[in-house]
mmCIF file of C-alpha atoms in Angstrom:
data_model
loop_
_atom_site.group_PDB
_atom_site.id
_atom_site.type_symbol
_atom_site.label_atom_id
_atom_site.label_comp_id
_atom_site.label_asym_id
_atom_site.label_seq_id
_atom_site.Cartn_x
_atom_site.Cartn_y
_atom_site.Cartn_z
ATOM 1 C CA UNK A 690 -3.487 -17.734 -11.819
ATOM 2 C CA UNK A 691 -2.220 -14.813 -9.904
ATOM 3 C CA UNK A 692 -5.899 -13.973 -8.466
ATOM 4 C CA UNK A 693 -4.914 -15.918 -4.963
ATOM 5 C CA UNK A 694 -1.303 -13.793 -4.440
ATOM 6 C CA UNK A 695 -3.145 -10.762 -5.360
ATOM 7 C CA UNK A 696 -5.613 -11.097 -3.120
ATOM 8 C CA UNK A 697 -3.758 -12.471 -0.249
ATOM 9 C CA UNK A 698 -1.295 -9.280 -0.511
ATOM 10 C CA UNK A 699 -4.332 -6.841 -0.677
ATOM 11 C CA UNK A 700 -6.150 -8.507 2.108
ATOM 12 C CA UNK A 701 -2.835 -9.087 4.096
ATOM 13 C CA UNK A 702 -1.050 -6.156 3.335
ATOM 14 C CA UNK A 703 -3.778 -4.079 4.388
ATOM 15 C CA UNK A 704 -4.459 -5.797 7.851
ATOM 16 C CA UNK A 705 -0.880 -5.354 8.410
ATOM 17 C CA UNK A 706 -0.497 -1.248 8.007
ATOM 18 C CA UNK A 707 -4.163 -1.427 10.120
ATOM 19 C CA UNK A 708 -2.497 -3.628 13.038
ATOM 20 C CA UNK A 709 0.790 -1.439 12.216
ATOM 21 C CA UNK A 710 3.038 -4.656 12.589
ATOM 22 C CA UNK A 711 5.624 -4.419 9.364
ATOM 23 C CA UNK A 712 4.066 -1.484 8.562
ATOM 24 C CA UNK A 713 6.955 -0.227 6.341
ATOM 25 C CA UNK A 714 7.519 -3.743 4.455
ATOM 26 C CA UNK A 715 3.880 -4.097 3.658
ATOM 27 C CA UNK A 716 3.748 -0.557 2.288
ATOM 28 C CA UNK A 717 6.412 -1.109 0.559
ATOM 29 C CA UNK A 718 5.110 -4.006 -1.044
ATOM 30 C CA UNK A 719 1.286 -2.244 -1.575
ATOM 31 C CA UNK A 720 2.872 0.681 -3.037
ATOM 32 C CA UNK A 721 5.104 -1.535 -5.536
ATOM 33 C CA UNK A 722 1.391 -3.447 -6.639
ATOM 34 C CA UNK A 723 -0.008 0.122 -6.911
ATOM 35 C CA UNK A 724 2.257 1.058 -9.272
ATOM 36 C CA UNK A 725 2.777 -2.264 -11.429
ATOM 37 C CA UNK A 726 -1.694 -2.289 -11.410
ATOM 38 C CA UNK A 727 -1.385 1.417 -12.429
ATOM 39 C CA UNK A 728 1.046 0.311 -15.111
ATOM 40 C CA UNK A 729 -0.303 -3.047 -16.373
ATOM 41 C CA UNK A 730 -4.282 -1.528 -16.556
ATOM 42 C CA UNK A 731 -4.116 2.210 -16.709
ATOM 43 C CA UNK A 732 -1.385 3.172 -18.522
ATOM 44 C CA UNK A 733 -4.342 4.383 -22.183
ATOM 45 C CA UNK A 734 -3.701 7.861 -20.957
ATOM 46 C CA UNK A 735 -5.816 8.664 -24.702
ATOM 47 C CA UNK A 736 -9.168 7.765 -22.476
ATOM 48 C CA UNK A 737 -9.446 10.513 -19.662
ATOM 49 C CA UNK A 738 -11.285 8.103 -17.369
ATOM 50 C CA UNK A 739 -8.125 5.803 -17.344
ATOM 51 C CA UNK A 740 -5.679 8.720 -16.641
ATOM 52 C CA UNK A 741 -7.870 9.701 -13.677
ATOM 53 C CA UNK A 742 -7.525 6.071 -12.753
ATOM 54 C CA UNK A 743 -3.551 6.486 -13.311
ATOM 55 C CA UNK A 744 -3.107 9.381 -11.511
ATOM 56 C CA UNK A 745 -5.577 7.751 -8.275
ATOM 57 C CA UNK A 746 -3.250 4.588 -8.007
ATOM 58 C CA UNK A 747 -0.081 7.014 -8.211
ATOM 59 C CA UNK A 748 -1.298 8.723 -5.521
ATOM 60 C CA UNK A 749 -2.093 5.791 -3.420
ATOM 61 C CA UNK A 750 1.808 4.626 -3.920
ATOM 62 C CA UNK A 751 2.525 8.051 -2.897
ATOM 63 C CA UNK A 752 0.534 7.667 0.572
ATOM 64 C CA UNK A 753 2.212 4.252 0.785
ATOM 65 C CA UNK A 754 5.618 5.563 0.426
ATOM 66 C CA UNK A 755 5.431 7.752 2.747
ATOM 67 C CA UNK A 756 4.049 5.450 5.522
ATOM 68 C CA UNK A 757 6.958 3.198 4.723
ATOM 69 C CA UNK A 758 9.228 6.358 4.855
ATOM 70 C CA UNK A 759 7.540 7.353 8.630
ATOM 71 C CA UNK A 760 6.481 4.047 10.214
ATOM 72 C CA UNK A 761 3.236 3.553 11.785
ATOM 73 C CA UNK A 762 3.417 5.685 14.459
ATOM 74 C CA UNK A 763 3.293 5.738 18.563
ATOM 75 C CA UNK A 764 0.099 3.934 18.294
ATOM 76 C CA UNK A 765 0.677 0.997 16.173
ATOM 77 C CA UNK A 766 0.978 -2.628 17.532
ATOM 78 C CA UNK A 767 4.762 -2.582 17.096
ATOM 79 C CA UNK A 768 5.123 0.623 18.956
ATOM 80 C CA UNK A 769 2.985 -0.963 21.616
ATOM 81 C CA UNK A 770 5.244 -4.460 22.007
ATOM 82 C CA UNK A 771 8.698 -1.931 22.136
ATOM 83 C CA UNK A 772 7.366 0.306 24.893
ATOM 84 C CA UNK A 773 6.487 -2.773 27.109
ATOM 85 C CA UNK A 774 9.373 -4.371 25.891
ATOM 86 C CA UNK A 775 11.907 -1.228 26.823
ATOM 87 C CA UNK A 776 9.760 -0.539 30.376
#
């Protein structure tokens, strides 16, 4: 039942921090999915192939934070729209 939202914030969420238009929300939002997924499906930290799959999706929330914490940078869409916006 949740298959649609899933996909829709993968798909979405990831053209959004591409484009770098609400770069920080999206990432916010990815990195919150990373972690629940990483939580909800790899959390049998007795199989080693699971933990590995743990420790991936934490990292991946890590990389998200911290694109959320720095923005998208001078050559994102948004940057773009404020520098013709502010000339």
């Amino acid at each position: 039942a949740l298959l649609p939202l899933v996909i829709a914030l993968e798909l979405g969420g990831g053209a959004l921090i591409v484009a770098g238009l609400w770069t920080r929300t999206a990432a916010l939002a990815m990195a919150a999915f990373t972690l629940l997924a990483a939580a909800i499906f790899h959390a049998n930290f007795g199989d080693q192939i699971q933990q590995i799959m743990f420790l991936k999706n934490l990292a991946i929330a890590g990389g998200f934070l911290l694109l959320a914490a720095r923005g998208a940078g001078a050559w994102s869409l948004a940057a773009q729209t404020t520098k013709e916006v502010a000339s």
